[in-house]
Amino acid sequence: MNTSSIRTIRRAKITQKTDANVTLSVIVPFYNEQDVLPKFHRRLTATLDDLLLQSEIIYIDDGSTDKSRSIVESFSLSSSLVRCISLSRNFGKESAMSAGLKYSQGEAIIVIDADLQDPPELIPNLIDKWLEGYDIVNMRRSDRLGESWLKRFSAACFYKLLNSIAKLEVPENVGDFRLLNREVVDHINQLPERNRYMKGIFSWPGFKQTSISFQRDARFCGETKWNYLKLLGLAVDGITSFSIRPLRIATIAGALTALSAFIYGSFIVIKTVFIGDPVSGYPSIMVIQLALGGIQLLCIGLMGEYIGRIFIETKQRPLYLIQSIHEQPTKKQIVKLGHTA
Ligand code: UDP
Ligand code: MG
């Protein structure tokens, strides 16, 4: 299908407003965000109301232990359908997003953080790009306010490493805030894997992509849920879920080490035969011993990372468990109910 017919179809979907058809789904995973959620909801619904699209907001409560869930369930009516899907515990943002994608019905799907770091007012810009025919619209952070230089530097190094190691183009400085076309989401929903590094999974299907730059605000309140240890875990997940190249590097390193050991071993044998063996060489033995031990442990650890992931995949446990789904009817539906009564 060419771009102009895609545009025509998408524009038609916007104008053809039937109650059954949801055009836009906004997925909001949240975990303990009670202080920011009311303001976030106000800004999001104001934006969606102006858009005049048939839209739904899917809040995913990722096992919050504060009042976030009751706050979301008490949100006043807007012209969008508001749903709160509560997971039975904290499964992590990647699983929460997967749940949101599974339950979304829209033709265009937007994932956005609840902490107001991703401004909801930019949603119309994403929709414009979608109407132009793009299947994925990435939101590239031009500025990462409120983040330390160490986080920015380590993020930059990680993306360079991931993109060089994996045969994948994960855009740098793009978080989870993005728009996906229904077709892309249907493909993502069919991916069976349990190790879900979503930034990689979003890029994996390919399709027609574009990026919009935006200034990422600082968190409205509260603290990031990611410490350095969690980020390191996410980085290892990202690399191991999309590439087996580290294993290949380990094989090459092993082969080079074995070759060097053979050359050095031959040298020692020849030296002993022709010159003799004046019992010395303790420092060199220690250095070789430690270097080999280190390389071996590193390679075993690396294999362990992959075996661990095979173990998780073979168990086939669900990504998340849903405890409840709370649905808020739209204003339109309320009016209809009033009519029939
Ligand atoms: N989040 C979540 N589950 C978690 C951690 C975070 O649903 O286990 C949500 C969080 O409430 C927020 C979004 O994911 O809406 C981004 O989290 P955060 O701001 O901590 O990450 P950062 O912006 O620092 O990358
Ligand atoms: Mg944040």
mmCIF file of C-alpha atoms and ligand atoms in Angstrom:
data_model
loop_
_atom_site.group_PDB
_atom_site.id
_atom_site.type_symbol
_atom_site.label_atom_id
_atom_site.label_comp_id
_atom_site.label_asym_id
_atom_site.label_seq_id
_atom_site.Cartn_x
_atom_site.Cartn_y
_atom_site.Cartn_z
ATOM 1 C CA MET A 1 0.000 0.000 0.000
ATOM 2 C CA ASN A 2 1.399 3.420 -0.865
ATOM 3 C CA THR A 3 1.727 6.285 1.607
ATOM 4 C CA SER A 4 -1.153 8.352 0.232
ATOM 5 C CA SER A 5 -3.653 5.505 0.553
ATOM 6 C CA ILE A 6 -2.400 4.828 4.103
ATOM 7 C CA ARG A 7 -3.021 8.514 4.869
ATOM 8 C CA THR A 8 -6.517 8.366 3.430
ATOM 9 C CA ILE A 9 -7.404 5.252 5.439
ATOM 10 C CA ARG A 10 -6.062 6.728 8.684
ATOM 11 C CA ARG A 11 -7.865 10.025 8.186
ATOM 12 C CA ALA A 12 -11.062 8.102 7.498
ATOM 13 C CA LYS A 13 -10.611 6.215 10.758
ATOM 14 C CA ILE A 14 -10.455 9.530 12.595
ATOM 15 C CA THR A 15 -13.567 10.972 11.037
ATOM 16 C CA GLN A 16 -15.616 7.778 11.204
ATOM 17 C CA LYS A 17 -16.504 7.919 14.888
ATOM 18 C CA THR A 18 -18.462 4.902 15.924
ATOM 19 C CA ASP A 19 -18.652 3.870 19.569
ATOM 20 C CA ALA A 20 -17.163 0.502 18.717
ATOM 21 C CA ASN A 21 -14.035 1.948 17.123
ATOM 22 C CA VAL A 22 -11.322 3.300 19.346
ATOM 23 C CA THR A 23 -8.888 5.370 17.325
ATOM 24 C CA LEU A 24 -6.315 6.191 19.967
ATOM 25 C CA SER A 25 -5.176 4.177 22.997
ATOM 26 C CA VAL A 26 -2.944 5.856 25.549
ATOM 27 C CA ILE A 27 -1.128 3.399 27.805
ATOM 28 C CA VAL A 28 0.084 4.692 31.149
ATOM 29 C CA PRO A 29 2.050 2.273 33.349
ATOM 30 C CA PHE A 30 2.420 3.564 36.897
ATOM 31 C CA TYR A 31 3.902 2.425 40.171
ATOM 32 C CA ASN A 32 3.398 4.495 43.324
ATOM 33 C CA GLU A 33 2.691 7.815 41.627
ATOM 34 C CA GLN A 34 -0.109 9.146 43.875
ATOM 35 C CA ASP A 35 1.197 12.732 43.966
ATOM 36 C CA VAL A 36 1.452 13.221 40.233
ATOM 37 C CA LEU A 37 -1.461 11.161 38.856
ATOM 38 C CA PRO A 38 -4.268 13.766 39.342
ATOM 39 C CA LYS A 39 -2.235 16.450 37.526
ATOM 40 C CA PHE A 40 -1.156 13.983 34.840
ATOM 41 C CA HIS A 41 -4.767 12.916 34.230
ATOM 42 C CA ARG A 42 -5.938 16.516 33.999
ATOM 43 C CA ARG A 43 -3.282 17.383 31.421
ATOM 44 C CA LEU A 44 -3.831 14.175 29.440
ATOM 45 C CA THR A 45 -7.626 14.451 29.278
ATOM 46 C CA ALA A 46 -7.426 18.153 28.352
ATOM 47 C CA THR A 47 -5.204 17.199 25.411
ATOM 48 C CA LEU A 48 -7.362 14.262 24.335
ATOM 49 C CA ASP A 49 -10.574 16.279 24.638
ATOM 50 C CA ASP A 50 -9.120 18.867 22.233
ATOM 51 C CA LEU A 51 -8.137 16.143 19.784
ATOM 52 C CA LEU A 52 -11.749 15.028 19.383
ATOM 53 C CA LEU A 53 -10.742 11.433 18.718
ATOM 54 C CA GLN A 54 -12.459 8.324 19.957
ATOM 55 C CA SER A 55 -9.847 7.515 22.581
ATOM 56 C CA GLU A 56 -9.197 5.315 25.572
ATOM 57 C CA ILE A 57 -6.750 5.733 28.438
ATOM 58 C CA ILE A 58 -5.411 2.477 29.855
ATOM 59 C CA TYR A 59 -3.759 2.926 33.220
ATOM 60 C CA ILE A 60 -1.708 -0.075 34.292
ATOM 61 C CA ASP A 61 -1.247 -0.231 38.036
ATOM 62 C CA ASP A 62 1.996 -2.130 38.428
ATOM 63 C CA GLY A 63 1.295 -3.263 41.992
ATOM 64 C CA SER A 64 1.295 0.180 43.627
ATOM 65 C CA THR A 65 1.323 0.155 47.408
ATOM 66 C CA ASP A 66 0.235 3.784 47.894
ATOM 67 C CA LYS A 67 -3.107 5.391 47.001
ATOM 68 C CA SER A 68 -2.385 5.551 43.243
ATOM 69 C CA ARG A 69 -4.890 2.850 42.344
ATOM 70 C CA SER A 70 -7.845 4.351 44.209
ATOM 71 C CA ILE A 71 -6.945 7.765 42.758
ATOM 72 C CA VAL A 72 -7.059 6.399 39.202
ATOM 73 C CA GLU A 73 -10.290 4.524 39.884
ATOM 74 C CA SER A 74 -11.890 7.735 41.115
ATOM 75 C CA PHE A 75 -10.963 9.842 38.098
ATOM 76 C CA SER A 76 -13.817 11.977 36.898
ATOM 77 C CA LEU A 77 -15.380 11.310 33.548
ATOM 78 C CA SER A 78 -13.782 12.614 30.450
ATOM 79 C CA SER A 79 -14.652 12.087 26.828
ATOM 80 C CA SER A 80 -12.200 9.173 26.765
ATOM 81 C CA LEU A 81 -12.845 5.720 28.080
ATOM 82 C CA VAL A 82 -10.687 5.324 31.195
ATOM 83 C CA ARG A 83 -9.605 1.875 32.281
ATOM 84 C CA CYS A 84 -7.415 0.828 35.168
ATOM 85 C CA ILE A 85 -5.867 -2.609 34.870
ATOM 86 C CA SER A 86 -4.341 -3.619 38.198
ATOM 87 C CA LEU A 87 -1.592 -6.200 38.208
ATOM 88 C CA SER A 88 -1.438 -8.497 41.225
ATOM 89 C CA ARG A 89 2.035 -7.217 42.241
ATOM 90 C CA ASN A 90 4.915 -5.178 40.900
ATOM 91 C CA PHE A 91 5.982 -6.972 37.714
ATOM 92 C CA GLY A 92 8.136 -4.113 36.383
ATOM 93 C CA LYS A 93 7.433 -1.467 33.764
ATOM 94 C CA GLU A 94 8.265 -3.750 30.818
ATOM 95 C CA SER A 95 5.539 -6.230 31.844
ATOM 96 C CA ALA A 96 3.107 -3.416 32.653
ATOM 97 C CA MET A 97 3.576 -1.989 29.151
ATOM 98 C CA SER A 98 3.064 -5.441 27.632
ATOM 99 C CA ALA A 99 -0.249 -5.707 29.520
ATOM 100 C CA GLY A 100 -1.295 -2.298 28.187
ATOM 101 C CA LEU A 101 -0.469 -3.266 24.608
ATOM 102 C CA LYS A 102 -2.447 -6.487 24.948
ATOM 103 C CA TYR A 103 -5.559 -4.655 26.162
ATOM 104 C CA SER A 104 -5.377 -1.701 23.795
ATOM 105 C CA GLN A 105 -7.982 -1.456 21.061
ATOM 106 C CA GLY A 106 -6.933 1.696 19.233
ATOM 107 C CA GLU A 107 -5.614 2.068 15.716
ATOM 108 C CA ALA A 108 -2.801 4.212 17.103
ATOM 109 C CA ILE A 109 -1.258 3.380 20.452
ATOM 110 C CA ILE A 110 0.810 5.750 22.584
ATOM 111 C CA VAL A 111 2.855 4.713 25.612
ATOM 112 C CA ILE A 112 3.555 7.504 28.091
ATOM 113 C CA ASP A 113 5.019 7.745 31.618
ATOM 114 C CA ALA A 114 2.815 8.955 34.447
ATOM 115 C CA ASP A 115 5.434 11.194 36.070
ATOM 116 C CA LEU A 116 4.944 14.051 33.575
ATOM 117 C CA GLN A 117 8.460 13.661 32.173
ATOM 118 C CA ASP A 118 6.787 13.002 28.829
ATOM 119 C CA PRO A 119 4.465 15.987 28.204
ATOM 120 C CA PRO A 120 0.960 14.763 27.206
ATOM 121 C CA GLU A 121 0.532 18.004 25.207
ATOM 122 C CA LEU A 122 2.811 16.502 22.524
ATOM 123 C CA ILE A 123 0.289 13.773 21.668
ATOM 124 C CA PRO A 124 -1.236 15.807 18.751
ATOM 125 C CA ASN A 125 2.259 15.984 17.154
ATOM 126 C CA LEU A 126 2.504 12.189 17.324
ATOM 127 C CA ILE A 127 -0.946 11.815 15.781
ATOM 128 C CA ASP A 128 0.021 14.192 12.954
ATOM 129 C CA LYS A 129 3.005 11.990 12.109
ATOM 130 C CA TRP A 130 0.817 8.880 12.259
ATOM 131 C CA LEU A 131 -1.620 10.532 9.851
ATOM 132 C CA GLU A 132 1.305 11.252 7.544
ATOM 133 C CA GLY A 133 1.703 7.472 7.277
ATOM 134 C CA TYR A 134 4.381 6.614 9.848
ATOM 135 C CA ASP A 135 3.881 3.371 11.789
ATOM 136 C CA ILE A 136 6.197 4.210 14.673
ATOM 137 C CA VAL A 137 6.827 7.700 15.980
ATOM 138 C CA ASN A 138 9.761 7.808 18.416
ATOM 139 C CA MET A 139 10.094 10.670 20.843
ATOM 140 C CA ARG A 140 13.763 11.587 21.027
ATOM 141 C CA ARG A 141 14.899 13.426 24.154
ATOM 142 C CA SER A 142 16.909 16.485 23.193
ATOM 143 C CA ASP A 143 17.446 17.270 26.844
ATOM 144 C CA ARG A 144 17.302 15.003 29.860
ATOM 145 C CA LEU A 145 16.535 17.455 32.624
ATOM 146 C CA GLY A 146 16.913 16.228 36.186
ATOM 147 C CA GLU A 147 19.223 13.349 35.192
ATOM 148 C CA SER A 148 22.818 13.160 36.373
ATOM 149 C CA TRP A 149 25.722 13.303 33.893
ATOM 150 C CA LEU A 150 26.621 9.742 34.928
ATOM 151 C CA LYS A 151 23.172 8.467 33.882
ATOM 152 C CA ARG A 152 23.374 10.346 30.575
ATOM 153 C CA PHE A 153 26.907 9.133 29.901
ATOM 154 C CA SER A 154 26.169 5.489 30.774
ATOM 155 C CA ALA A 155 22.972 5.609 28.655
ATOM 156 C CA ALA A 156 24.952 6.926 25.654
ATOM 157 C CA CYS A 157 27.610 4.186 26.067
ATOM 158 C CA PHE A 158 24.926 1.509 26.384
ATOM 159 C CA TYR A 159 23.118 2.502 23.175
ATOM 160 C CA LYS A 160 26.412 2.554 21.256
ATOM 161 C CA LEU A 161 27.261 -0.912 22.597
ATOM 162 C CA LEU A 162 23.782 -2.356 21.971
ATOM 163 C CA ASN A 163 23.560 -1.065 18.413
ATOM 164 C CA SER A 164 27.028 -2.280 17.524
ATOM 165 C CA ILE A 165 26.542 -5.706 19.116
ATOM 166 C CA ALA A 166 22.908 -6.460 18.164
ATOM 167 C CA LYS A 167 21.677 -6.413 14.597
ATOM 168 C CA LEU A 168 19.110 -3.838 15.588
ATOM 169 C CA GLU A 169 18.675 -0.110 15.323
ATOM 170 C CA VAL A 170 17.531 0.985 18.779
ATOM 171 C CA PRO A 171 17.308 4.775 18.521
ATOM 172 C CA GLU A 172 19.482 6.589 21.048
ATOM 173 C CA ASN A 173 17.820 8.834 23.625
ATOM 174 C CA VAL A 174 14.369 7.447 22.859
ATOM 175 C CA GLY A 175 12.494 6.184 25.904
ATOM 176 C CA ASP A 176 9.207 4.316 25.918
ATOM 177 C CA PHE A 177 7.217 7.448 24.985
ATOM 178 C CA ARG A 178 6.212 6.709 21.404
ATOM 179 C CA LEU A 179 3.338 6.005 19.033
ATOM 180 C CA LEU A 180 2.811 2.601 17.445
ATOM 181 C CA ASN A 181 0.402 1.669 14.691
ATOM 182 C CA ARG A 182 -2.078 -1.175 15.381
ATOM 183 C CA GLU A 183 -0.296 -3.519 12.971
ATOM 184 C CA VAL A 184 3.006 -3.093 14.842
ATOM 185 C CA VAL A 185 1.317 -3.697 18.214
ATOM 186 C CA ASP A 186 -0.360 -6.855 16.871
ATOM 187 C CA HIS A 187 3.074 -8.185 15.902
ATOM 188 C CA ILE A 188 4.574 -7.233 19.275
ATOM 189 C CA ASN A 189 1.685 -8.911 21.115
ATOM 190 C CA GLN A 190 2.504 -12.135 19.340
ATOM 191 C CA LEU A 191 6.112 -12.228 20.500
ATOM 192 C CA PRO A 192 6.222 -15.069 23.022
ATOM 193 C CA GLU A 193 9.362 -14.118 24.941
ATOM 194 C CA ARG A 194 9.443 -13.505 28.694
ATOM 195 C CA ASN A 195 12.596 -11.378 28.713
ATOM 196 C CA ARG A 196 11.041 -8.195 27.498
ATOM 197 C CA TYR A 197 13.397 -5.367 26.824
ATOM 198 C CA MET A 198 10.700 -3.141 25.362
ATOM 199 C CA LYS A 199 12.932 -0.518 23.725
ATOM 200 C CA GLY A 200 14.413 -3.348 21.656
ATOM 201 C CA ILE A 201 11.032 -4.998 21.079
ATOM 202 C CA PHE A 202 9.555 -1.682 19.845
ATOM 203 C CA SER A 203 12.356 -1.391 17.297
ATOM 204 C CA TRP A 204 12.388 -5.043 16.270
ATOM 205 C CA PRO A 205 9.352 -5.075 13.896
ATOM 206 C CA GLY A 206 10.853 -2.330 11.726
ATOM 207 C CA PHE A 207 8.109 -0.600 9.638
ATOM 208 C CA LYS A 208 8.088 3.064 8.730
ATOM 209 C CA GLN A 209 9.586 5.091 11.554
ATOM 210 C CA THR A 210 10.255 8.707 12.331
ATOM 211 C CA SER A 211 11.398 10.692 15.352
ATOM 212 C CA ILE A 212 10.324 13.925 16.983
ATOM 213 C CA SER A 213 12.707 15.759 19.317
ATOM 214 C CA PHE A 214 11.385 17.025 22.608
ATOM 215 C CA GLN A 215 12.706 18.357 25.845
ATOM 216 C CA ARG A 216 12.195 15.772 28.557
ATOM 217 C CA ASP A 217 11.058 17.528 31.699
ATOM 218 C CA ALA A 218 12.318 16.671 35.145
ATOM 219 C CA ARG A 219 10.116 14.410 37.215
ATOM 220 C CA PHE A 220 7.079 16.338 38.558
ATOM 221 C CA CYS A 221 7.670 14.837 42.004
ATOM 222 C CA GLY A 222 8.954 11.658 43.607
ATOM 223 C CA GLU A 223 11.984 9.709 42.504
ATOM 224 C CA THR A 224 12.915 7.509 39.577
ATOM 225 C CA LYS A 225 12.199 3.814 40.173
ATOM 226 C CA TRP A 226 15.447 2.848 38.461
ATOM 227 C CA ASN A 227 18.660 2.650 40.443
ATOM 228 C CA TYR A 228 22.001 1.888 38.776
ATOM 229 C CA LEU A 229 21.786 -1.814 39.611
ATOM 230 C CA LYS A 230 18.335 -2.092 37.972
ATOM 231 C CA LEU A 231 19.583 -0.136 34.947
ATOM 232 C CA LEU A 232 22.561 -2.469 34.639
ATOM 233 C CA GLY A 233 20.157 -5.453 34.747
ATOM 234 C CA LEU A 234 18.037 -3.802 32.018
ATOM 235 C CA ALA A 235 21.169 -3.200 29.922
ATOM 236 C CA VAL A 236 22.223 -6.874 30.229
ATOM 237 C CA ASP A 237 18.641 -7.891 29.357
ATOM 238 C CA GLY A 238 18.754 -5.623 26.321
ATOM 239 C CA ILE A 239 22.001 -7.048 24.977
ATOM 240 C CA THR A 240 21.337 -10.719 25.751
ATOM 241 C CA SER A 241 17.762 -10.654 24.381
ATOM 242 C CA PHE A 242 18.860 -9.295 21.038
ATOM 243 C CA SER A 243 22.271 -10.753 20.368
ATOM 244 C CA ILE A 244 24.407 -13.834 20.869
ATOM 245 C CA ARG A 245 27.480 -11.898 19.812
ATOM 246 C CA PRO A 246 28.904 -11.784 23.366
ATOM 247 C CA LEU A 247 29.085 -15.599 23.222
ATOM 248 C CA ARG A 248 30.933 -15.375 19.932
ATOM 249 C CA ILE A 249 33.335 -12.825 21.403
ATOM 250 C CA ALA A 250 33.918 -15.267 24.300
ATOM 251 C CA THR A 251 34.696 -18.046 21.785
ATOM 252 C CA ILE A 252 37.130 -15.810 19.904
ATOM 253 C CA ALA A 253 38.779 -14.677 23.167
ATOM 254 C CA GLY A 254 39.061 -18.346 24.217
ATOM 255 C CA ALA A 255 40.608 -19.321 20.877
ATOM 256 C CA LEU A 256 43.138 -16.451 21.019
ATOM 257 C CA THR A 257 44.042 -17.319 24.611
ATOM 258 C CA ALA A 258 44.526 -20.987 23.712
ATOM 259 C CA LEU A 259 46.703 -20.018 20.735
ATOM 260 C CA SER A 260 48.836 -17.713 22.899
ATOM 261 C CA ALA A 261 49.114 -20.462 25.539
ATOM 262 C CA PHE A 262 50.308 -22.902 22.849
ATOM 263 C CA ILE A 263 52.919 -20.459 21.518
ATOM 264 C CA TYR A 264 54.149 -19.548 24.990
ATOM 265 C CA GLY A 265 54.119 -23.235 26.050
ATOM 266 C CA SER A 266 56.261 -24.182 23.032
ATOM 267 C CA PHE A 267 58.643 -21.354 23.849
ATOM 268 C CA ILE A 268 59.066 -22.624 27.451
ATOM 269 C CA VAL A 269 59.620 -26.229 26.292
ATOM 270 C CA ILE A 270 62.244 -25.163 23.742
ATOM 271 C CA LYS A 271 63.916 -22.878 26.280
ATOM 272 C CA THR A 272 64.025 -25.666 28.898
ATOM 273 C CA VAL A 273 65.485 -28.183 26.415
ATOM 274 C CA PHE A 274 68.172 -25.902 25.018
ATOM 275 C CA ILE A 275 69.022 -23.507 27.876
ATOM 276 C CA GLY A 276 67.823 -25.418 30.962
ATOM 277 C CA ASP A 277 65.350 -24.497 33.667
ATOM 278 C CA PRO A 278 66.630 -22.144 36.363
ATOM 279 C CA VAL A 279 63.508 -22.435 38.615
ATOM 280 C CA SER A 280 62.185 -18.949 38.202
ATOM 281 C CA GLY A 281 59.124 -17.387 36.645
ATOM 282 C CA TYR A 282 56.783 -17.206 39.654
ATOM 283 C CA PRO A 283 55.466 -13.734 38.694
ATOM 284 C CA SER A 284 54.725 -14.794 35.105
ATOM 285 C CA ILE A 285 52.938 -17.963 36.288
ATOM 286 C CA MET A 286 50.781 -15.940 38.674
ATOM 287 C CA VAL A 287 49.892 -13.367 36.030
ATOM 288 C CA ILE A 288 48.933 -16.053 33.494
ATOM 289 C CA GLN A 289 46.994 -18.003 36.127
ATOM 290 C CA LEU A 290 44.999 -14.966 37.213
ATOM 291 C CA ALA A 291 44.367 -13.783 33.646
ATOM 292 C CA LEU A 292 43.156 -17.211 32.526
ATOM 293 C CA GLY A 293 41.035 -17.663 35.670
ATOM 294 C CA GLY A 294 39.460 -14.249 35.102
ATOM 295 C CA ILE A 295 38.689 -14.890 31.428
ATOM 296 C CA GLN A 296 37.240 -18.322 32.259
ATOM 297 C CA LEU A 297 34.991 -16.970 35.021
ATOM 298 C CA LEU A 298 33.827 -14.145 32.782
ATOM 299 C CA CYS A 299 32.915 -16.584 29.992
ATOM 300 C CA ILE A 300 31.139 -18.930 32.419
ATOM 301 C CA GLY A 301 29.198 -15.952 33.813
ATOM 302 C CA LEU A 302 28.297 -14.904 30.284
ATOM 303 C CA MET A 303 27.042 -18.379 29.435
ATOM 304 C CA GLY A 304 25.144 -18.346 32.734
ATOM 305 C CA GLU A 305 23.314 -15.164 31.645
ATOM 306 C CA TYR A 306 22.070 -16.923 28.516
ATOM 307 C CA ILE A 307 21.259 -20.188 30.318
ATOM 308 C CA GLY A 308 19.321 -18.193 32.936
ATOM 309 C CA ARG A 309 17.267 -16.646 30.180
ATOM 310 C CA ILE A 310 16.613 -20.034 28.571
ATOM 311 C CA PHE A 311 15.463 -21.223 32.010
ATOM 312 C CA ILE A 312 13.029 -18.310 32.327
ATOM 313 C CA GLU A 313 11.716 -18.849 28.796
ATOM 314 C CA THR A 314 11.178 -22.597 29.265
ATOM 315 C CA LYS A 315 9.072 -22.057 32.392
ATOM 316 C CA GLN A 316 6.537 -20.231 30.212
ATOM 317 C CA ARG A 317 5.118 -18.296 33.142
ATOM 318 C CA PRO A 318 2.811 -15.426 32.246
ATOM 319 C CA LEU A 319 4.395 -11.981 32.075
ATOM 320 C CA TYR A 320 1.953 -10.552 34.594
ATOM 321 C CA LEU A 321 -1.201 -11.462 36.511
ATOM 322 C CA ILE A 322 -4.233 -9.209 36.450
ATOM 323 C CA GLN A 323 -6.025 -8.692 39.731
ATOM 324 C CA SER A 324 -8.818 -6.424 38.563
ATOM 325 C CA ILE A 325 -10.002 -4.241 35.703
ATOM 326 C CA HIS A 326 -11.839 -1.058 36.560
ATOM 327 C CA GLU A 327 -13.654 0.675 33.728
ATOM 328 C CA GLN A 328 -14.973 4.203 33.620
ATOM 329 C CA PRO A 329 -17.692 4.742 31.015
ATOM 330 C CA THR A 330 -17.351 7.725 28.726
ATOM 331 C CA LYS A 331 -19.602 10.768 29.000
ATOM 332 C CA LYS A 332 -21.228 9.658 25.747
ATOM 333 C CA GLN A 333 -22.098 6.253 27.154
ATOM 334 C CA ILE A 334 -23.578 7.847 30.308
ATOM 335 C CA VAL A 335 -25.837 10.079 28.205
ATOM 336 C CA LYS A 336 -27.028 7.008 26.266
ATOM 337 C CA LEU A 337 -27.766 5.094 29.473
ATOM 338 C CA GLY A 338 -29.758 8.102 30.695
ATOM 339 C CA HIS A 339 -31.817 8.009 27.474
ATOM 340 C CA THR A 340 -32.805 4.374 27.742
ATOM 341 C CA ALA A 341 -33.731 4.609 31.428
HETATM 342 N N1 UDP B 1 6.942 2.232 36.525
HETATM 343 C C1 UDP B 1 6.170 1.077 36.538
HETATM 344 N N2 UDP B 1 6.680 -0.034 37.170
HETATM 345 C C2 UDP B 1 7.898 -0.037 37.788
HETATM 346 C C3 UDP B 1 8.670 1.145 37.725
HETATM 347 C C4 UDP B 1 8.173 2.254 37.078
HETATM 348 O O1 UDP B 1 5.065 1.044 36.001
HETATM 349 O O2 UDP B 1 8.273 -1.064 38.357
HETATM 350 C C5 UDP B 1 6.378 3.432 35.864
HETATM 351 C C6 UDP B 1 6.492 4.736 36.665
HETATM 352 O O3 UDP B 1 5.426 4.898 37.562
HETATM 353 C C7 UDP B 1 6.490 5.787 35.575
HETATM 354 C C8 UDP B 1 7.238 5.081 34.433
HETATM 355 O O4 UDP B 1 7.161 3.675 34.698
HETATM 356 O O5 UDP B 1 5.180 6.092 35.139
HETATM 357 C C9 UDP B 1 8.689 5.513 34.354
HETATM 358 O O6 UDP B 1 9.351 5.246 35.590
HETATM 359 P P1 UDP B 1 10.498 6.182 36.166
HETATM 360 O O7 UDP B 1 10.073 7.604 36.100
HETATM 361 O O8 UDP B 1 10.866 5.672 37.511
HETATM 362 O O9 UDP B 1 11.682 5.899 35.131
HETATM 363 P P2 UDP B 1 12.652 6.980 34.426
HETATM 364 O O10 UDP B 1 11.772 8.060 33.867
HETATM 365 O O11 UDP B 1 13.537 7.476 35.495
HETATM 366 O O12 UDP B 1 13.347 6.188 33.368
HETATM 367 MG MG MG B 2 10.461 9.137 34.903
#
